[in-house]
PDB file of C-alpha atoms in Angstrom:
ATOM      1  CA  UNK U1144     -31.869  11.107  -3.490  1.00  0.00           C
ATOM      2  CA  UNK U1145     -30.051  10.989  -0.490  1.00  0.00           C
ATOM      3  CA  UNK U1146     -26.542  12.675   0.198  1.00  0.00           C
ATOM      4  CA  UNK U1147     -24.192  13.104   4.043  1.00  0.00           C
ATOM      5  CA  UNK U1148     -22.520  16.489   4.620  1.00  0.00           C
ATOM      6  CA  UNK U1149     -19.465  16.661   6.640  1.00  0.00           C
ATOM      7  CA  UNK U1150     -17.969  19.967   7.186  1.00  0.00           C
ATOM      8  CA  UNK U1151     -15.140  20.936   6.496  1.00  0.00           C
ATOM      9  CA  UNK U1152     -12.671  18.970   5.312  1.00  0.00           C
ATOM     10  CA  UNK U1153      -9.975  19.364   7.517  1.00  0.00           C
ATOM     11  CA  UNK U1154     -10.152  19.962  11.296  1.00  0.00           C
ATOM     12  CA  UNK U1155      -6.845  20.578  13.520  1.00  0.00           C
ATOM     13  CA  UNK U1156      -7.118  20.761  16.651  1.00  0.00           C
ATOM     14  CA  UNK U1157      -4.234  20.956  19.591  1.00  0.00           C
ATOM     15  CA  UNK U1158      -3.096  17.591  21.915  1.00  0.00           C
ATOM     16  CA  UNK U1159      -6.344  17.782  24.782  1.00  0.00           C
ATOM     17  CA  UNK U1160      -8.194  20.108  23.054  1.00  0.00           C
ATOM     18  CA  UNK U1161     -12.117  18.787  21.908  1.00  0.00           C
ATOM     19  CA  UNK U1162     -12.648  17.516  18.719  1.00  0.00           C
ATOM     20  CA  UNK U1163     -16.025  18.130  16.587  1.00  0.00           C
ATOM     21  CA  UNK U1164     -16.349  16.708  13.392  1.00  0.00           C
ATOM     22  CA  UNK U1165     -19.975  17.767  11.785  1.00  0.00           C
ATOM     23  CA  UNK U1166     -22.484  15.626   9.845  1.00  0.00           C
ATOM     24  CA  UNK U1167     -25.649  16.210   8.498  1.00  0.00           C
ATOM     25  CA  UNK U1168     -28.102  13.533   7.140  1.00  0.00           C
ATOM     26  CA  UNK U1169     -30.973  13.900   4.265  1.00  0.00           C
ATOM     27  CA  UNK U1170     -33.382  11.145   5.638  1.00  0.00           C
ATOM     28  CA  UNK U1171     -36.700  12.087   6.223  1.00  0.00           C
ATOM     29  CA  UNK U1172     -37.690   8.794   8.596  1.00  0.00           C
ATOM     30  CA  UNK U1173     -35.498   7.979  11.685  1.00  0.00           C
ATOM     31  CA  UNK U1174     -32.490   6.967  10.016  1.00  0.00           C
ATOM     32  CA  UNK U1175     -28.866   4.047  10.804  1.00  0.00           C
ATOM     33  CA  UNK U1176     -26.015   6.275  10.955  1.00  0.00           C
ATOM     34  CA  UNK U1177     -22.747   5.609  10.884  1.00  0.00           C
ATOM     35  CA  UNK U1178     -19.148   6.878  11.351  1.00  0.00           C
ATOM     36  CA  UNK U1179     -15.875   5.325  10.094  1.00  0.00           C
ATOM     37  CA  UNK U1180     -12.405   6.393  10.960  1.00  0.00           C
ATOM     38  CA  UNK U1181      -9.439   5.454   8.732  1.00  0.00           C
ATOM     39  CA  UNK U1182      -6.070   5.406   9.739  1.00  0.00           C
ATOM     40  CA  UNK U1183      -3.783   6.168   7.139  1.00  0.00           C
ATOM     41  CA  UNK U1184      -3.066   3.013   4.402  1.00  0.00           C
ATOM     42  CA  UNK U1185      -6.210   1.091   5.690  1.00  0.00           C
ATOM     43  CA  UNK U1186      -9.738   0.202   5.824  1.00  0.00           C
ATOM     44  CA  UNK U1187     -12.348   2.116   6.863  1.00  0.00           C
ATOM     45  CA  UNK U1188     -12.922   1.121  10.780  1.00  0.00           C
ATOM     46  CA  UNK U1189     -15.973   1.106  13.399  1.00  0.00           C
ATOM     47  CA  UNK U1190     -16.795   4.012  15.089  1.00  0.00           C
ATOM     48  CA  UNK U1191     -20.366   3.733  16.725  1.00  0.00           C
ATOM     49  CA  UNK U1192     -23.287   3.981  15.272  1.00  0.00           C
ATOM     50  CA  UNK U1193     -27.179   4.400  15.442  1.00  0.00           C
ATOM     51  CA  UNK U1194     -29.836   2.793  15.333  1.00  0.00           C
ATOM     52  CA  UNK U1195     -33.276   4.464  17.048  1.00  0.00           C
ATOM     53  CA  UNK U1196     -32.153   4.086  20.247  1.00  0.00           C
ATOM     54  CA  UNK U1197     -30.721   6.645  22.674  1.00  0.00           C
ATOM     55  CA  UNK U1198     -29.985   9.604  20.590  1.00  0.00           C
ATOM     56  CA  UNK U1199     -26.404   9.820  22.904  1.00  0.00           C
ATOM     57  CA  UNK U1200     -24.092   6.979  21.150  1.00  0.00           C
ATOM     58  CA  UNK U1201     -20.507   6.236  22.660  1.00  0.00           C
ATOM     59  CA  UNK U1202     -18.364   4.742  20.521  1.00  0.00           C
ATOM     60  CA  UNK U1203     -14.521   3.535  20.623  1.00  0.00           C
ATOM     61  CA  UNK U1204     -11.493   5.326  21.887  1.00  0.00           C
ATOM     62  CA  UNK U1205     -13.661   7.970  23.507  1.00  0.00           C
ATOM     63  CA  UNK U1206     -16.040   8.726  20.653  1.00  0.00           C
ATOM     64  CA  UNK U1207     -19.618   9.801  20.940  1.00  0.00           C
ATOM     65  CA  UNK U1208     -21.829  11.353  18.844  1.00  0.00           C
ATOM     66  CA  UNK U1209     -25.546  12.404  19.298  1.00  0.00           C
ATOM     67  CA  UNK U1210     -28.565  12.206  17.246  1.00  0.00           C
ATOM     68  CA  UNK U1211     -30.608  15.343  16.418  1.00  0.00           C
ATOM     69  CA  UNK U1212     -33.447  15.510  14.551  1.00  0.00           C
ATOM     70  CA  UNK U1213     -34.797  18.733  14.837  1.00  0.00           C
ATOM     71  CA  UNK U1214     -31.314  19.263  12.607  1.00  0.00           C
ATOM     72  CA  UNK U1215     -30.666  16.500  10.683  1.00  0.00           C
ATOM     73  CA  UNK U1216     -26.962  16.491  12.598  1.00  0.00           C
ATOM     74  CA  UNK U1217     -24.923  13.523  13.816  1.00  0.00           C
ATOM     75  CA  UNK U1218     -22.077  14.943  14.821  1.00  0.00           C
ATOM     76  CA  UNK U1219     -18.744  13.302  16.941  1.00  0.00           C
ATOM     77  CA  UNK U1220     -17.383  14.661  19.742  1.00  0.00           C
ATOM     78  CA  UNK U1221     -14.479  13.512  22.047  1.00  0.00           C
ATOM     79  CA  UNK U1222     -13.808  16.012  24.893  1.00  0.00           C
ATOM     80  CA  UNK U1223      -9.698  15.700  24.763  1.00  0.00           C
ATOM     81  CA  UNK U1224      -8.320  14.828  21.264  1.00  0.00           C
ATOM     82  CA  UNK U1225      -5.036  12.192  21.625  1.00  0.00           C
ATOM     83  CA  UNK U1226      -2.137  11.986  18.485  1.00  0.00           C
ATOM     84  CA  UNK U1227      -3.519   8.680  17.514  1.00  0.00           C
ATOM     85  CA  UNK U1228      -6.723  10.128  16.915  1.00  0.00           C
ATOM     86  CA  UNK U1229      -5.536  11.452  13.548  1.00  0.00           C
ATOM     87  CA  UNK U1230      -6.706  10.038  10.413  1.00  0.00           C
ATOM     88  CA  UNK U1231      -9.996  10.681   7.827  1.00  0.00           C
ATOM     89  CA  UNK U1232     -13.357  10.332   9.563  1.00  0.00           C
ATOM     90  CA  UNK U1233     -16.627   9.550   7.753  1.00  0.00           C
ATOM     91  CA  UNK U1234     -19.962   9.349   8.567  1.00  0.00           C
ATOM     92  CA  UNK U1235     -22.694   8.131   7.201  1.00  0.00           C
ATOM     93  CA  UNK U1236     -26.662   6.911   6.301  1.00  0.00           C
ATOM     94  CA  UNK U1237     -27.656   3.791   5.945  1.00  0.00           C
ATOM     95  CA  UNK U1238     -30.499   3.812   3.071  1.00  0.00           C
ATOM     96  CA  UNK U1239     -34.616   4.250   3.026  1.00  0.00           C
ATOM     97  CA  UNK U1240     -35.065   1.669   0.887  1.00  0.00           C
ATOM     98  CA  UNK U1241     -34.439  -2.067   0.132  1.00  0.00           C
ATOM     99  CA  UNK U1242     -30.706  -1.221  -1.098  1.00  0.00           C
ATOM    100  CA  UNK U1243     -28.088  -2.340   1.957  1.00  0.00           C
ATOM    101  CA  UNK U1244     -25.527  -0.022   0.604  1.00  0.00           C
ATOM    102  CA  UNK U1245     -24.413   3.460   2.879  1.00  0.00           C
ATOM    103  CA  UNK U1246     -24.160   6.600   1.633  1.00  0.00           C
ATOM    104  CA  UNK U1247     -20.937   8.025   2.386  1.00  0.00           C
ATOM    105  CA  UNK U1248     -20.275  11.525   3.197  1.00  0.00           C
ATOM    106  CA  UNK U1249     -16.902  13.098   2.047  1.00  0.00           C
ATOM    107  CA  UNK U1250     -14.720  12.845   5.103  1.00  0.00           C
ATOM    108  CA  UNK U1251     -13.208  14.453   7.196  1.00  0.00           C
ATOM    109  CA  UNK U1252      -9.306  14.504   7.791  1.00  0.00           C
ATOM    110  CA  UNK U1253      -8.481  15.376  11.268  1.00  0.00           C
ATOM    111  CA  UNK U1254      -4.906  16.249  12.564  1.00  0.00           C
ATOM    112  CA  UNK U1255      -3.756  16.713  15.863  1.00  0.00           C
ATOM    113  CA  UNK U1256      -1.490  19.442  16.914  1.00  0.00           C
ATOM    114  CA  UNK U1257       1.331  18.323  19.825  1.00  0.00           C
TER     115      UNK U1257
ATOM    116  CA  UNK Y1353     -12.371 -14.160  12.406  1.00  0.00           C
ATOM    117  CA  UNK Y1354      -9.213 -12.774  10.139  1.00  0.00           C
ATOM    118  CA  UNK Y1355     -11.842 -10.349   9.025  1.00  0.00           C
ATOM    119  CA  UNK Y1356     -12.018  -9.720   5.601  1.00  0.00           C
ATOM    120  CA  UNK Y1357      -9.259 -10.335   3.247  1.00  0.00           C
ATOM    121  CA  UNK Y1358      -8.227  -8.570  -0.110  1.00  0.00           C
ATOM    122  CA  UNK Y1359      -5.541  -9.582  -2.349  1.00  0.00           C
ATOM    123  CA  UNK Y1360      -3.234  -8.140  -3.800  1.00  0.00           C
ATOM    124  CA  UNK Y1361      -2.314  -5.305  -1.146  1.00  0.00           C
ATOM    125  CA  UNK Y1362      -0.671  -3.369  -3.838  1.00  0.00           C
ATOM    126  CA  UNK Y1363      -0.667  -3.719  -7.443  1.00  0.00           C
ATOM    127  CA  UNK Y1364       1.527  -1.413 -10.039  1.00  0.00           C
ATOM    128  CA  UNK Y1365       0.589  -2.444 -14.016  1.00  0.00           C
ATOM    129  CA  UNK Y1366       1.235  -0.577 -17.734  1.00  0.00           C
ATOM    130  CA  UNK Y1367      -2.018   0.478 -19.754  1.00  0.00           C
ATOM    131  CA  UNK Y1368      -4.360  -1.885 -21.466  1.00  0.00           C
ATOM    132  CA  UNK Y1369      -3.411  -4.599 -18.995  1.00  0.00           C
ATOM    133  CA  UNK Y1370      -5.996  -6.472 -17.395  1.00  0.00           C
ATOM    134  CA  UNK Y1371      -5.990  -6.040 -13.347  1.00  0.00           C
ATOM    135  CA  UNK Y1372      -8.097  -8.371 -10.911  1.00  0.00           C
ATOM    136  CA  UNK Y1373      -8.820  -7.899  -7.638  1.00  0.00           C
ATOM    137  CA  UNK Y1374      -9.374 -10.594  -5.391  1.00  0.00           C
ATOM    138  CA  UNK Y1375     -11.997 -10.326  -1.918  1.00  0.00           C
ATOM    139  CA  UNK Y1376     -12.720 -13.085   0.610  1.00  0.00           C
ATOM    140  CA  UNK Y1377     -15.321 -12.101   2.998  1.00  0.00           C
ATOM    141  CA  UNK Y1378     -16.084 -12.462   6.716  1.00  0.00           C
ATOM    142  CA  UNK Y1379     -17.086 -16.303   7.389  1.00  0.00           C
ATOM    143  CA  UNK Y1380     -20.930 -16.276   8.042  1.00  0.00           C
ATOM    144  CA  UNK Y1381     -21.457 -12.229   6.087  1.00  0.00           C
ATOM    145  CA  UNK Y1382     -24.333 -12.386   2.958  1.00  0.00           C
ATOM    146  CA  UNK Y1383     -23.399  -8.866   1.602  1.00  0.00           C
ATOM    147  CA  UNK Y1384     -20.531  -7.911   0.025  1.00  0.00           C
ATOM    148  CA  UNK Y1385     -19.550  -4.227  -1.436  1.00  0.00           C
ATOM    149  CA  UNK Y1386     -16.451  -2.917  -3.349  1.00  0.00           C
ATOM    150  CA  UNK Y1387     -15.674   0.353  -3.034  1.00  0.00           C
ATOM    151  CA  UNK Y1388     -13.386   2.872  -4.541  1.00  0.00           C
ATOM    152  CA  UNK Y1389     -11.230   5.740  -2.969  1.00  0.00           C
ATOM    153  CA  UNK Y1390      -9.131   9.114  -4.818  1.00  0.00           C
ATOM    154  CA  UNK Y1391      -8.537  12.119  -3.954  1.00  0.00           C
ATOM    155  CA  UNK Y1392     -10.664  13.924  -6.514  1.00  0.00           C
ATOM    156  CA  UNK Y1393     -13.891  11.387  -5.065  1.00  0.00           C
ATOM    157  CA  UNK Y1394     -13.661   9.773  -2.088  1.00  0.00           C
ATOM    158  CA  UNK Y1395     -15.148   6.644  -1.668  1.00  0.00           C
ATOM    159  CA  UNK Y1396     -17.209   5.634  -4.377  1.00  0.00           C
ATOM    160  CA  UNK Y1397     -19.470   2.408  -4.298  1.00  0.00           C
ATOM    161  CA  UNK Y1398     -18.314   0.156  -7.451  1.00  0.00           C
ATOM    162  CA  UNK Y1399     -21.405  -2.596  -6.612  1.00  0.00           C
ATOM    163  CA  UNK Y1400     -23.030  -4.628  -4.065  1.00  0.00           C
ATOM    164  CA  UNK Y1401     -23.474  -7.817  -3.737  1.00  0.00           C
ATOM    165  CA  UNK Y1402     -26.336  -9.933  -2.010  1.00  0.00           C
ATOM    166  CA  UNK Y1403     -25.905 -13.964  -1.228  1.00  0.00           C
ATOM    167  CA  UNK Y1404     -23.610 -13.807  -4.595  1.00  0.00           C
ATOM    168  CA  UNK Y1405     -26.011 -11.656  -6.528  1.00  0.00           C
ATOM    169  CA  UNK Y1406     -25.504  -8.278  -7.590  1.00  0.00           C
ATOM    170  CA  UNK Y1407     -27.786  -6.002  -6.411  1.00  0.00           C
ATOM    171  CA  UNK Y1408     -26.532  -2.234  -7.944  1.00  0.00           C
ATOM    172  CA  UNK Y1409     -23.857  -2.171  -9.928  1.00  0.00           C
ATOM    173  CA  UNK Y1410     -24.706   1.808 -10.990  1.00  0.00           C
ATOM    174  CA  UNK Y1411     -21.072   2.320  -9.585  1.00  0.00           C
ATOM    175  CA  UNK Y1412     -19.292   0.923 -11.604  1.00  0.00           C
ATOM    176  CA  UNK Y1413     -17.481   3.164 -14.068  1.00  0.00           C
ATOM    177  CA  UNK Y1414     -17.884   1.776 -17.497  1.00  0.00           C
ATOM    178  CA  UNK Y1415     -17.340  -1.430 -19.382  1.00  0.00           C
ATOM    179  CA  UNK Y1416     -13.967  -1.924 -19.316  1.00  0.00           C
ATOM    180  CA  UNK Y1417     -14.924  -3.128 -15.205  1.00  0.00           C
ATOM    181  CA  UNK Y1418     -16.942  -5.861 -13.761  1.00  0.00           C
ATOM    182  CA  UNK Y1419     -17.344  -7.866 -10.666  1.00  0.00           C
ATOM    183  CA  UNK Y1420     -18.147 -11.603 -10.034  1.00  0.00           C
ATOM    184  CA  UNK Y1421     -18.470 -13.307  -6.575  1.00  0.00           C
ATOM    185  CA  UNK Y1422     -18.580 -17.425  -7.882  1.00  0.00           C
ATOM    186  CA  UNK Y1423     -19.600 -18.293  -3.874  1.00  0.00           C
ATOM    187  CA  UNK Y1424     -20.457 -17.100  -0.126  1.00  0.00           C
ATOM    188  CA  UNK Y1425     -16.477 -17.040   0.224  1.00  0.00           C
ATOM    189  CA  UNK Y1426     -14.580 -14.749  -3.054  1.00  0.00           C
ATOM    190  CA  UNK Y1427     -14.993 -12.182  -5.210  1.00  0.00           C
ATOM    191  CA  UNK Y1428     -13.644 -10.579  -7.898  1.00  0.00           C
ATOM    192  CA  UNK Y1429     -13.324  -7.259  -9.396  1.00  0.00           C
ATOM    193  CA  UNK Y1430     -11.725  -7.125 -12.732  1.00  0.00           C
ATOM    194  CA  UNK Y1431     -10.817  -4.364 -14.643  1.00  0.00           C
ATOM    195  CA  UNK Y1432      -9.955  -4.873 -19.022  1.00  0.00           C
ATOM    196  CA  UNK Y1433      -8.454  -3.178 -19.905  1.00  0.00           C
ATOM    197  CA  UNK Y1434      -6.835  -0.792 -17.050  1.00  0.00           C
ATOM    198  CA  UNK Y1435      -6.282   2.534 -17.690  1.00  0.00           C
ATOM    199  CA  UNK Y1436      -4.066   5.575 -15.423  1.00  0.00           C
ATOM    200  CA  UNK Y1437      -7.469   7.166 -13.980  1.00  0.00           C
ATOM    201  CA  UNK Y1438      -8.499   4.130 -13.126  1.00  0.00           C
ATOM    202  CA  UNK Y1439      -5.551   4.582  -9.909  1.00  0.00           C
ATOM    203  CA  UNK Y1440      -7.212   4.075  -6.860  1.00  0.00           C
ATOM    204  CA  UNK Y1441      -7.406   2.063  -3.625  1.00  0.00           C
ATOM    205  CA  UNK Y1442      -9.874  -0.387  -3.903  1.00  0.00           C
ATOM    206  CA  UNK Y1443     -11.628  -1.821  -0.740  1.00  0.00           C
ATOM    207  CA  UNK Y1444     -14.000  -4.426  -0.019  1.00  0.00           C
ATOM    208  CA  UNK Y1445     -16.366  -4.893   2.885  1.00  0.00           C
ATOM    209  CA  UNK Y1446     -19.004  -7.706   3.726  1.00  0.00           C
ATOM    210  CA  UNK Y1447     -21.775  -7.277   5.953  1.00  0.00           C
ATOM    211  CA  UNK Y1448     -24.787  -9.490   7.528  1.00  0.00           C
ATOM    212  CA  UNK Y1449     -28.281  -8.717   7.483  1.00  0.00           C
ATOM    213  CA  UNK Y1450     -31.954 -10.258   6.954  1.00  0.00           C
ATOM    214  CA  UNK Y1451     -34.373  -9.545   4.788  1.00  0.00           C
ATOM    215  CA  UNK Y1452     -36.276  -8.274   7.646  1.00  0.00           C
ATOM    216  CA  UNK Y1453     -33.948  -7.189   9.826  1.00  0.00           C
ATOM    217  CA  UNK Y1454     -31.442  -5.298   7.615  1.00  0.00           C
ATOM    218  CA  UNK Y1455     -28.406  -4.687   9.095  1.00  0.00           C
ATOM    219  CA  UNK Y1456     -25.849  -2.123   7.088  1.00  0.00           C
ATOM    220  CA  UNK Y1457     -22.846  -2.570   9.732  1.00  0.00           C
ATOM    221  CA  UNK Y1458     -19.775  -3.193   7.415  1.00  0.00           C
ATOM    222  CA  UNK Y1459     -17.134  -4.548   7.922  1.00  0.00           C
ATOM    223  CA  UNK Y1460     -13.920  -3.214   5.663  1.00  0.00           C
ATOM    224  CA  UNK Y1461     -10.479  -5.373   4.227  1.00  0.00           C
ATOM    225  CA  UNK Y1462      -7.031  -2.710   4.264  1.00  0.00           C
ATOM    226  CA  UNK Y1463      -7.806  -2.388   0.285  1.00  0.00           C
ATOM    227  CA  UNK Y1464      -5.974  -2.588  -2.688  1.00  0.00           C
ATOM    228  CA  UNK Y1465      -3.580  -0.371  -3.727  1.00  0.00           C
ATOM    229  CA  UNK Y1466      -3.825  -0.357  -7.656  1.00  0.00           C
ATOM    230  CA  UNK Y1467      -1.152   2.355 -10.062  1.00  0.00           C
ATOM    231  CA  UNK Y1468      -1.847   2.194 -13.790  1.00  0.00           C
ATOM    232  CA  UNK Y1469       1.008   3.144 -15.202  1.00  0.00           C
TER     233      UNK Y1469
END
């Protein structure tokens, strides 16, 4: 069965510091991969997606993610954290079957310290 | 577009009562998903529909849960009878894709926070 692993349920960074949120996928075929962000008391919002085009994907709010097949990873980064980036981040993988439902990771809560 | 609309936003009910959560997907979208989010279990897919037909309900916890999609613009998730362990945030999401060109990008509603006492 497919699985998405997010290393670290909580990550804390200082404002202005690099943000790195880790995600590893399990699919053996080139997958579709997503990062979603959830702000407090809101639904999930798409941050960026990888669909077999460029391996470095740029998203909203200055975030980007790099697809590395050799490492089965899709880590999310942002060069300089802002207080408004504090949220929960979910990595997700599209199915390699006819199903349409994404497989979500368990989420990483990002705290940004002033 | 107004996005995915869910109602109510908050629901507090007593154990044993019937609860109905509602969702209006984005117009034109042909897939609809119901999720449940709790601290303990994270984000769980309950059921999803494609072209109003339930495709996978393996995530529905038990017979107390049922979901319907009578038309392309409306879906309900019903819990009867409700129990305290059903307390969670329930999200609805929708997406648009063709059989030969699936689009997995999902748009989420704001969620319904359910509290069963």
